PDB file of C-alpha atoms in Angstrom:
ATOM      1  CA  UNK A  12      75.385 -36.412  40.180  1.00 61.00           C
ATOM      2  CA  UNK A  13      76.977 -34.167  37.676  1.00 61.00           C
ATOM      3  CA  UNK A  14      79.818 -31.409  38.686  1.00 59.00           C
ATOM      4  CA  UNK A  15      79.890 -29.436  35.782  1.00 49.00           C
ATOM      5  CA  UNK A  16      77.162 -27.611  32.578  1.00 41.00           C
ATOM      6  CA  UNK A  17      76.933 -27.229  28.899  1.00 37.00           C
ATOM      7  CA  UNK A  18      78.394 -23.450  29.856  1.00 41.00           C
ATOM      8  CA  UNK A  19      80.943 -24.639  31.861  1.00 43.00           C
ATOM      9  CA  UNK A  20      79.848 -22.363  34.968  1.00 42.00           C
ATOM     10  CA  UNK A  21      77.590 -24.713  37.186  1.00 37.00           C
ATOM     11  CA  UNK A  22      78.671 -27.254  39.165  1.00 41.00           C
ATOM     12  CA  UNK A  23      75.916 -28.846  40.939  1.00 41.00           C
ATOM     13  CA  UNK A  24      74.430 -32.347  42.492  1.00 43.00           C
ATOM     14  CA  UNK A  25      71.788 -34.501  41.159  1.00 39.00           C
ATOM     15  CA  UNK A  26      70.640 -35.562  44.529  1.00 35.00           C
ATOM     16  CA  UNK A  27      71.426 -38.841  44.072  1.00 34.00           C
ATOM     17  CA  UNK A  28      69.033 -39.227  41.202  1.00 32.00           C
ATOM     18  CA  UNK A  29      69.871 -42.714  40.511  1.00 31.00           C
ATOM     19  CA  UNK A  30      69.156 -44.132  43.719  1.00 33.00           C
ATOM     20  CA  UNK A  31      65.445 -44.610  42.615  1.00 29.00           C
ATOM     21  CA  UNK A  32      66.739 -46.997  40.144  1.00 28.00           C
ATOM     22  CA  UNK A  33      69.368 -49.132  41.912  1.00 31.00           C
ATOM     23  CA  UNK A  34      66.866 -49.105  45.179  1.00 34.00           C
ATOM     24  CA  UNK A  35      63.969 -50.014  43.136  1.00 34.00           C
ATOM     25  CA  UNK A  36      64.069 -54.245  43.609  1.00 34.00           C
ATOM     26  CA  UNK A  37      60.672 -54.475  41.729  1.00 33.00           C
ATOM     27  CA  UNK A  38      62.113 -52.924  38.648  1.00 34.00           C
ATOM     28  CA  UNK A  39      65.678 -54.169  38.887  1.00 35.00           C
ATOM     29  CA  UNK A  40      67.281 -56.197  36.375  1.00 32.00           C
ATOM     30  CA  UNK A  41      68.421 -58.670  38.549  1.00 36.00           C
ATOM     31  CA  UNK A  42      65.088 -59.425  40.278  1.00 35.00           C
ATOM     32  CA  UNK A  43      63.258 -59.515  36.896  1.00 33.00           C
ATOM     33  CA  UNK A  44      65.488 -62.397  35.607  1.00 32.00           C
ATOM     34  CA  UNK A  45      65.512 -64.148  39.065  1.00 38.00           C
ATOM     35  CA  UNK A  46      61.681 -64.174  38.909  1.00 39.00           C
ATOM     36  CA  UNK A  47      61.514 -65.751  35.230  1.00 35.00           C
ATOM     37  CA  UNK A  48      64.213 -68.296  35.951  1.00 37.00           C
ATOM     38  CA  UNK A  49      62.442 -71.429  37.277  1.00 38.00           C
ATOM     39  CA  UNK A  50      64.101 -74.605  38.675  1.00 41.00           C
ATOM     40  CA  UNK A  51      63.491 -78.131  37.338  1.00 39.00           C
ATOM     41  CA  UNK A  52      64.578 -79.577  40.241  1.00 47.00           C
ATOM     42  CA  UNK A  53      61.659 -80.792  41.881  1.00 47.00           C
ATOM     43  CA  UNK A  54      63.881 -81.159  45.367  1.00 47.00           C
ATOM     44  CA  UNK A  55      65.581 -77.856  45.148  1.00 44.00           C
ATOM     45  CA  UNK A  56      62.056 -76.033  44.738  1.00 47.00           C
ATOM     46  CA  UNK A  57      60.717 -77.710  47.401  1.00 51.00           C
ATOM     47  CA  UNK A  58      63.351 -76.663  49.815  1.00 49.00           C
ATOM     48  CA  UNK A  59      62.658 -73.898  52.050  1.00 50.00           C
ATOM     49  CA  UNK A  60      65.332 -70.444  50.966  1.00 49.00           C
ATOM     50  CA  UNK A  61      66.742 -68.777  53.045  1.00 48.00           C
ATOM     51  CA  UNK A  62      67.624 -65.012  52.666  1.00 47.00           C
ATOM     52  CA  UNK A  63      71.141 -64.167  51.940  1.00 51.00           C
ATOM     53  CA  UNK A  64      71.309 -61.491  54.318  1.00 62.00           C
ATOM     54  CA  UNK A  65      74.657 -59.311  55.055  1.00 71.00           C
ATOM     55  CA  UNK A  66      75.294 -59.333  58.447  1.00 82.00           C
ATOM     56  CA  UNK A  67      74.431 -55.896  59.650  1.00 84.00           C
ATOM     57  CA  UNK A  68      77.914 -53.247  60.044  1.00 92.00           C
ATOM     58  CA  UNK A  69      78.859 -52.195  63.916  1.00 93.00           C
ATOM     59  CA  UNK A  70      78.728 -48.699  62.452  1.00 95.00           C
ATOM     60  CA  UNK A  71      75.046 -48.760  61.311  1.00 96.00           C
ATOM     61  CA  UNK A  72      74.224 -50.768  64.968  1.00 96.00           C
ATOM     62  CA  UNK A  73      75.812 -47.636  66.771  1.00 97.00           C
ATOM     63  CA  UNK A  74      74.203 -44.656  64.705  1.00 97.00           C
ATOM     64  CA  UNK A  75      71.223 -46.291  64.769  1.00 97.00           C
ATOM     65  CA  UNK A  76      71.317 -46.812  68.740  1.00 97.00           C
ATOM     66  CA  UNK A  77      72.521 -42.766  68.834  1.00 97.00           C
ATOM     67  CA  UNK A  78      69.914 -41.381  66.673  1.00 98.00           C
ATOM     68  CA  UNK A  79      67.546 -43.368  69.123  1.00 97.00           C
ATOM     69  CA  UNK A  80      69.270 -42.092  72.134  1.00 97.00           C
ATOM     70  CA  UNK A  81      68.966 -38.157  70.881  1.00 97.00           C
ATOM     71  CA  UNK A  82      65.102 -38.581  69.679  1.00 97.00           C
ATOM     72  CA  UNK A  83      64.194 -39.755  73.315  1.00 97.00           C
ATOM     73  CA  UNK A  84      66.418 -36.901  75.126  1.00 97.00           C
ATOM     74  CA  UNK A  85      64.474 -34.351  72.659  1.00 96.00           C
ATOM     75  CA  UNK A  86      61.202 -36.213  73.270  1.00 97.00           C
ATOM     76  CA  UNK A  87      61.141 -36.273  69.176  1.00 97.00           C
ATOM     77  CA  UNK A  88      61.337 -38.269  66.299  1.00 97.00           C
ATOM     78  CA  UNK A  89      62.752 -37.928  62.665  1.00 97.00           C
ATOM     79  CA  UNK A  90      58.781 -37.836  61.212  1.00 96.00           C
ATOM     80  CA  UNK A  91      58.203 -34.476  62.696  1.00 96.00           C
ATOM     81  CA  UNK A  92      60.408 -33.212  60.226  1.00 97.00           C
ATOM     82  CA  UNK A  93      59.733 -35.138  57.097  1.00 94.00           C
ATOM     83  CA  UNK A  94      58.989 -31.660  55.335  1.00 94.00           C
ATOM     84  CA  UNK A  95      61.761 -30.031  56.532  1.00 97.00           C
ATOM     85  CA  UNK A  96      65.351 -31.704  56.298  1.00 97.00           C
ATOM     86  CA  UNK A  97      67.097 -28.240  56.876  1.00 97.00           C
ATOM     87  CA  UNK A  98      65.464 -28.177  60.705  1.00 98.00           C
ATOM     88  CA  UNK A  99      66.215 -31.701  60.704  1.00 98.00           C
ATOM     89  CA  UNK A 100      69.682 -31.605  60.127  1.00 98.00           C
ATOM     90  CA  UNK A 101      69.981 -28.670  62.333  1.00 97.00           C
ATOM     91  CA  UNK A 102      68.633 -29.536  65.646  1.00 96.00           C
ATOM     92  CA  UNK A 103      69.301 -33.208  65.657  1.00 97.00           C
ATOM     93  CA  UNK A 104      71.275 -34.965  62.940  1.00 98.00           C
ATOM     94  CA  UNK A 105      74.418 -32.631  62.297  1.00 98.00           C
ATOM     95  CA  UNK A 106      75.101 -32.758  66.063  1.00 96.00           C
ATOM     96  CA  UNK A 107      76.170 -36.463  65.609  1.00 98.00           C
ATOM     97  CA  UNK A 108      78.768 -35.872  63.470  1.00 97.00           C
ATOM     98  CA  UNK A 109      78.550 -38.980  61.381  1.00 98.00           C
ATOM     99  CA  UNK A 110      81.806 -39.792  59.475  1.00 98.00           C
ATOM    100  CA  UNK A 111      81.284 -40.118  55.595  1.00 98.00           C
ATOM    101  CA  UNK A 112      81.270 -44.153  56.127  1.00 97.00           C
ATOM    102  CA  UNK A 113      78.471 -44.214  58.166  1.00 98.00           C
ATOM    103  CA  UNK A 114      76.678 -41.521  56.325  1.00 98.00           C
ATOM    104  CA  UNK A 115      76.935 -44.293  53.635  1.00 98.00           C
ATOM    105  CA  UNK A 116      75.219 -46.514  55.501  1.00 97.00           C
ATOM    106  CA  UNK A 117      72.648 -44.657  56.649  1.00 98.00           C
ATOM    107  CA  UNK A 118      72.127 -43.359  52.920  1.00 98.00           C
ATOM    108  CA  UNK A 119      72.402 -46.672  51.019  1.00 96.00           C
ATOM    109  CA  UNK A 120      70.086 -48.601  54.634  1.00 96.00           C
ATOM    110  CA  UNK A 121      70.735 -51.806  53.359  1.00 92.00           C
ATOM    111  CA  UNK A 122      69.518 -53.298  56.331  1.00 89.00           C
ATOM    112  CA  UNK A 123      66.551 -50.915  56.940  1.00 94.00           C
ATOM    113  CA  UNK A 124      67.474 -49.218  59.975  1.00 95.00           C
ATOM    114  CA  UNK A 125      66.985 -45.799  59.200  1.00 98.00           C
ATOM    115  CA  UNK A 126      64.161 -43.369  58.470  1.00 98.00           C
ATOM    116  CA  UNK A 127      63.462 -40.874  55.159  1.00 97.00           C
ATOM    117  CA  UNK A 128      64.572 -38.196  57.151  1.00 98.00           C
ATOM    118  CA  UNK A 129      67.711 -39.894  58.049  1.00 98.00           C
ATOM    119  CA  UNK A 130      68.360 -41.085  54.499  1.00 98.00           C
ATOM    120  CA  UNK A 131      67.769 -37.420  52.980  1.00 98.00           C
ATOM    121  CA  UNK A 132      70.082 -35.877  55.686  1.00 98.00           C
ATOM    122  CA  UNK A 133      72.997 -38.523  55.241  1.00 98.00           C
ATOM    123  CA  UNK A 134      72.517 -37.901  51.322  1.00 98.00           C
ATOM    124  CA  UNK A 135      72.535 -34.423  51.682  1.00 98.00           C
ATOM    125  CA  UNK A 136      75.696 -34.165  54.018  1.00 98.00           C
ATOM    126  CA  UNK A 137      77.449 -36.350  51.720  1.00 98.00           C
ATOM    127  CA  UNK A 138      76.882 -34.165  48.760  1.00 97.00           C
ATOM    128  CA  UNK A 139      77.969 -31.225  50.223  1.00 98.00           C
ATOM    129  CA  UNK A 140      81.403 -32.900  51.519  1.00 98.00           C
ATOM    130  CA  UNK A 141      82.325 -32.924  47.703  1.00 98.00           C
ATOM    131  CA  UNK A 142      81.049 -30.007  46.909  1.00 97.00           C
ATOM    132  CA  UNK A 143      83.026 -28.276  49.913  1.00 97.00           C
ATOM    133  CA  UNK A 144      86.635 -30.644  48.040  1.00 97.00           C
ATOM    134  CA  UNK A 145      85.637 -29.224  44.726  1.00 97.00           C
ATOM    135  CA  UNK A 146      85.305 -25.481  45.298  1.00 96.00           C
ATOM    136  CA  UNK A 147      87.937 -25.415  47.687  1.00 95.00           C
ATOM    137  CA  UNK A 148      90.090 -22.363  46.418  1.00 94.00           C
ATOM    138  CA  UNK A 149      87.987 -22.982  43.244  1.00 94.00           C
ATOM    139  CA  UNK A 150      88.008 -19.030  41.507  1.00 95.00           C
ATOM    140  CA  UNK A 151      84.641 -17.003  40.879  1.00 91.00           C
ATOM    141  CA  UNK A 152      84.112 -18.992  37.409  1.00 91.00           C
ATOM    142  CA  UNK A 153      84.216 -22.278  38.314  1.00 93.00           C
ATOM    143  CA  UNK A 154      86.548 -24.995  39.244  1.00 96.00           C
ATOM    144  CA  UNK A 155      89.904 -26.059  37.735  1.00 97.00           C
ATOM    145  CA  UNK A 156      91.577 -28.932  36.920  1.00 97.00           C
ATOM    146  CA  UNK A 157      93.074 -28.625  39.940  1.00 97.00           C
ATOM    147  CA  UNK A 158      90.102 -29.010  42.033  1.00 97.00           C
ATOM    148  CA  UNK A 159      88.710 -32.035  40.047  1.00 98.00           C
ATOM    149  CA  UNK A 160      92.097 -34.081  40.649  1.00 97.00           C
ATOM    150  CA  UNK A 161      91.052 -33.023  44.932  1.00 98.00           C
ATOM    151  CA  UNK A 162      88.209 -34.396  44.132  1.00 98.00           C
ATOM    152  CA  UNK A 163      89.306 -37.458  42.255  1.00 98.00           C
ATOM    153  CA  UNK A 164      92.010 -38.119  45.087  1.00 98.00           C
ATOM    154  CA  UNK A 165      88.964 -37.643  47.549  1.00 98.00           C
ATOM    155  CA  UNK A 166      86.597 -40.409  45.837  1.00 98.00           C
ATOM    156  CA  UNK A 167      89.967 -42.724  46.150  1.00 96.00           C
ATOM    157  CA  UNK A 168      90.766 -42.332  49.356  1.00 96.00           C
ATOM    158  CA  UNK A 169      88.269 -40.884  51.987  1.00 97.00           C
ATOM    159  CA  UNK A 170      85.420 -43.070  50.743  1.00 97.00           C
ATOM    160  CA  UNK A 171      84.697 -46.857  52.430  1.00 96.00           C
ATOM    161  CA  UNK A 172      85.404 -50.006  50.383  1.00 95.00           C
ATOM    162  CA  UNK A 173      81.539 -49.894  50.751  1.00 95.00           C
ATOM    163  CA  UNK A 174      80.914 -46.364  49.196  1.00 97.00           C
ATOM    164  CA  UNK A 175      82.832 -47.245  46.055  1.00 96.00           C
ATOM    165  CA  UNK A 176      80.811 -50.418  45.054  1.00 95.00           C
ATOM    166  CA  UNK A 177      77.772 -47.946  45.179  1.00 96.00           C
ATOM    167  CA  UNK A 178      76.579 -46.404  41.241  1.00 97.00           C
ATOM    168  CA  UNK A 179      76.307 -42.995  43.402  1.00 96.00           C
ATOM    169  CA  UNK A 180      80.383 -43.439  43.955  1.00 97.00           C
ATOM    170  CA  UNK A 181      80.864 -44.433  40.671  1.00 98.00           C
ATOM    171  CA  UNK A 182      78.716 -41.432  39.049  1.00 97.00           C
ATOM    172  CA  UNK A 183      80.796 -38.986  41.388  1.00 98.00           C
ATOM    173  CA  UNK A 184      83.776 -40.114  40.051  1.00 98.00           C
ATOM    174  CA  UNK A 185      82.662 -40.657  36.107  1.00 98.00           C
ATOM    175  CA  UNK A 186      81.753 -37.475  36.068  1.00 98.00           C
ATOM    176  CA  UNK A 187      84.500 -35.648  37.916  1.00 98.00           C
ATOM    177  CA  UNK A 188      86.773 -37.636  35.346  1.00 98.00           C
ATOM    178  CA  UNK A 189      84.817 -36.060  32.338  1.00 98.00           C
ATOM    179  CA  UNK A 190      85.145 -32.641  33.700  1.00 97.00           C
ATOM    180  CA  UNK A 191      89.013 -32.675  34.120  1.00 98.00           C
ATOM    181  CA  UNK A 192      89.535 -34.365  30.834  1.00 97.00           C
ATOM    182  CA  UNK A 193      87.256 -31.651  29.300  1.00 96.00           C
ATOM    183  CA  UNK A 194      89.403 -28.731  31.161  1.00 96.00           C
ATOM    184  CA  UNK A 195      92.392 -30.512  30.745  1.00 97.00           C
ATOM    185  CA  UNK A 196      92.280 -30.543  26.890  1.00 96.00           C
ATOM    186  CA  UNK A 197      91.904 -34.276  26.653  1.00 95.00           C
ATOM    187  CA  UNK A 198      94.784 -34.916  29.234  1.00 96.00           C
ATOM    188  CA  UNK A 199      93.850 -37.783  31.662  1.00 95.00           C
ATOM    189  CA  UNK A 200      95.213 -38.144  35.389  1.00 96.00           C
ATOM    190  CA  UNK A 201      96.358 -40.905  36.838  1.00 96.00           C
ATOM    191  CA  UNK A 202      93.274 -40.924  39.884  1.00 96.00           C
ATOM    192  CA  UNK A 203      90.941 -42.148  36.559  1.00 97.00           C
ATOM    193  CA  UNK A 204      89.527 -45.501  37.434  1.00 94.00           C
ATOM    194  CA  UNK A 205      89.774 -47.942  35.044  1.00 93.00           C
ATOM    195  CA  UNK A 206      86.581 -49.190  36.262  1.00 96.00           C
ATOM    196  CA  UNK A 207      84.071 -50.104  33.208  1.00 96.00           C
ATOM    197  CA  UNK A 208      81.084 -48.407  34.806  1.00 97.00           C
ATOM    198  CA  UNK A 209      82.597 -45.439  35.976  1.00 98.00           C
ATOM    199  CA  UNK A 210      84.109 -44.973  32.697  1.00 97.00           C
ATOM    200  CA  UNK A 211      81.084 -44.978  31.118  1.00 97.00           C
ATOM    201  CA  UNK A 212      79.677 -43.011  32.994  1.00 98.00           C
ATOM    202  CA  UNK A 213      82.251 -40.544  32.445  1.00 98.00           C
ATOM    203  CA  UNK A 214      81.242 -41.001  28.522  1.00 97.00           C
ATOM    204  CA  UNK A 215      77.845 -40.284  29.333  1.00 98.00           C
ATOM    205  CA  UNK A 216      78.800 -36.868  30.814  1.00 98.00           C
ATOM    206  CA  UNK A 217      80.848 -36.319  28.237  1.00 97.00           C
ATOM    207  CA  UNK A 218      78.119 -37.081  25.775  1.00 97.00           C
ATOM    208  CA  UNK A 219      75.463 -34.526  27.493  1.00 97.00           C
ATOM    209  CA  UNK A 220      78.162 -31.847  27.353  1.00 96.00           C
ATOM    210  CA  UNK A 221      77.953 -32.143  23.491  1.00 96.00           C
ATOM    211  CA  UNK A 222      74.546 -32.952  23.313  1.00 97.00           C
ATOM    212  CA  UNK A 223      73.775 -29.503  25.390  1.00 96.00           C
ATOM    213  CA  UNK A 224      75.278 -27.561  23.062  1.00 96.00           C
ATOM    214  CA  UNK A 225      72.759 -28.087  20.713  1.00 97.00           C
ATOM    215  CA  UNK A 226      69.620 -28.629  23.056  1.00 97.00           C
ATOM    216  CA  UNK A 227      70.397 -27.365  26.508  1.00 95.00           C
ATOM    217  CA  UNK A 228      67.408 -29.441  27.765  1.00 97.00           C
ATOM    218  CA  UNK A 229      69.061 -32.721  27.427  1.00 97.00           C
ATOM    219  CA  UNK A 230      69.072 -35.300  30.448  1.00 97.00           C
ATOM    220  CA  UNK A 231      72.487 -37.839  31.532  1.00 97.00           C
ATOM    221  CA  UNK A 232      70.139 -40.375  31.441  1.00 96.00           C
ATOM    222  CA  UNK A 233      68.559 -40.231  28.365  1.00 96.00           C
ATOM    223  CA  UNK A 234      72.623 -40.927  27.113  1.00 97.00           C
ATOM    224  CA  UNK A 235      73.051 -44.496  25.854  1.00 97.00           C
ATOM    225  CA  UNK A 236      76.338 -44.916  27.914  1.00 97.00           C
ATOM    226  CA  UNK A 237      74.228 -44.066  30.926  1.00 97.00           C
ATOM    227  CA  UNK A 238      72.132 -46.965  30.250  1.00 97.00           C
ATOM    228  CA  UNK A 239      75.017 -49.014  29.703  1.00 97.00           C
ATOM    229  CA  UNK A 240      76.552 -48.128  33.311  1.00 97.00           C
ATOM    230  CA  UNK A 241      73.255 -49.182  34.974  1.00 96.00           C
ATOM    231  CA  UNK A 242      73.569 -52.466  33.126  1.00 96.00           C
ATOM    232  CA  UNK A 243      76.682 -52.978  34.127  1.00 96.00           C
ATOM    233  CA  UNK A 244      76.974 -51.968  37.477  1.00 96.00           C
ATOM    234  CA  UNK A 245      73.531 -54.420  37.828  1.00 95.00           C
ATOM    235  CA  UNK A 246      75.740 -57.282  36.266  1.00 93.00           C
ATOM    236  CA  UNK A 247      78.699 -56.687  39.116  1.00 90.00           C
ATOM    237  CA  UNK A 248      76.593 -56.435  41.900  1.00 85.00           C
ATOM    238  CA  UNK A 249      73.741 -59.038  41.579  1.00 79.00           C
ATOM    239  CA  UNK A 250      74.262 -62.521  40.689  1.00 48.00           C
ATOM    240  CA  UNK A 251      72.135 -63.576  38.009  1.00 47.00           C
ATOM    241  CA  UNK A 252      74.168 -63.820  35.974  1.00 42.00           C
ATOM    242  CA  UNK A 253      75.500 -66.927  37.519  1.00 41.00           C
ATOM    243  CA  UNK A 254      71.913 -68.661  36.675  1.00 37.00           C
ATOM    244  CA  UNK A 255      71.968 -71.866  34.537  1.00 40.00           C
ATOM    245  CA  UNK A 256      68.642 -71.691  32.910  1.00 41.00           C
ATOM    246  CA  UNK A 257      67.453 -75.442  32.025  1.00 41.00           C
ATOM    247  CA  UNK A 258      67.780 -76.718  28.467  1.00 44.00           C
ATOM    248  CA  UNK A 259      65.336 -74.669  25.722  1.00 38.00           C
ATOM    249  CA  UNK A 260      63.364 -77.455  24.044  1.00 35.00           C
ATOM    250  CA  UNK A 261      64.837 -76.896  20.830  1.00 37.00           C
ATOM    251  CA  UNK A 262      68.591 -78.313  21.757  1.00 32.00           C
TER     252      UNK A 262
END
């Protein structure tokens, strides 16, 4: 999710375009380690596992249970309009008026509740609430410094304790951070997190800036400090780290 361009003018969404890589659990860096780490323990392997499941939020129960509720009044459902979100949102999902913490869950579906439709529509209305904070009063050219700290003071305090775990919060607010600093003149505010992945993420928007300058077709993620926030954010939000793998047969 990027808010600003090489020339300065654009300020647009990536669509979440990092949610294919934190969703992904096949390619994960977390699941790839768990599934090479093996147990010596011949009574431990043996043992049955059982899922470490998060118990699922009231919030998700009720939007789930409303969603339901409108689909059967309409005599619908959400897969009518998997190829058009616009109609979607339209005629059934804006009319439920989600608040941004449930959009989250319905976005991030942790517990599988929701439907591509729903996901895409939560995602899309969540986009557009920052867009709406950041060109707020924002002038014909662009937005100020001014509008980044409203949307820096936004990300901090209208967002769930959920949201801001997420790499989607974290890109948000990396990358608003990069764009102040960058209008600012190098001046910092004192909404920056001092969070190590959104700070490198804010590096790796800084990085494209410069790199555009030179070749305009240049990706965030093909910056090395973009790399570095997935690895990181991977390392605070899984747990294998915590593995003790057995002895290697040379100690």
């Amino acid at each position: 999710m990027s808010f600003f361009s090489s020339s300065g003018g654009t300020y647009s969404f990536s669509n979440y375009s990092v949610a294919k890589f934190v969703g992904n659990s096949t390619s994960s860096i977390s699941t790839r380690v768990s599934q090479s780490v093996l147990s010596l323990d011949d009574e431990t392997k043996d043992k049955p596992k059982t899922p470490d499941l998060k118990p699922t939020p009231d919030a998700a129960v009720d939007a789930r249970a409303k969603l339901t509720d409108l689909y059967g009044d309409l005599d619908t459902t959400s897969s009518k309009y998997k190829d058009d979100i616009e109609a979607f949102r339209k005629e059934i999902f804006d009319d439920l008026e989600f608040d941004r913490e449930t959009l989250h869950l319905i976005a991030s579906n942790e517990n599988g509740y929701f439907s591509d439709e729903e996901i895409k529509a939560a995602k899309q209305v969540m986009e557009e609430q920052l867009e709406e904070v950041l060109n707020k009063d924002a002038p014909e050219d662009g937005a100020t410094t001014e509008n980044y700290l409203s949307l820096l003071k936004y990300l901090e305090e209208e967002t769930s304790a959920e949201e801001r775990k997420s790499f989607e919060w974290a890109e948000s607010k990396g990358s608003a951070q990069a764009a102040y600093k960058r209008l600012s003149g190098g001046k910092e505010s004192d909404l920056f997190s001092d969070d190590p992945v959104v700070n490198l993420l804010a590096k790796a928007h800084e990085d494209l800036f410069d790199a555009q300058k030179t070749n305009p077709d240049a990706e965030l993620e093909s910056m090395s400090a973009y790399d570095s926030a997935q690895y990181q954010w991977e390392r605070n939000n899984n747990s294998y780290d915590s593995y003790s793998p057995p002895d290697a047969w040379w100690r």
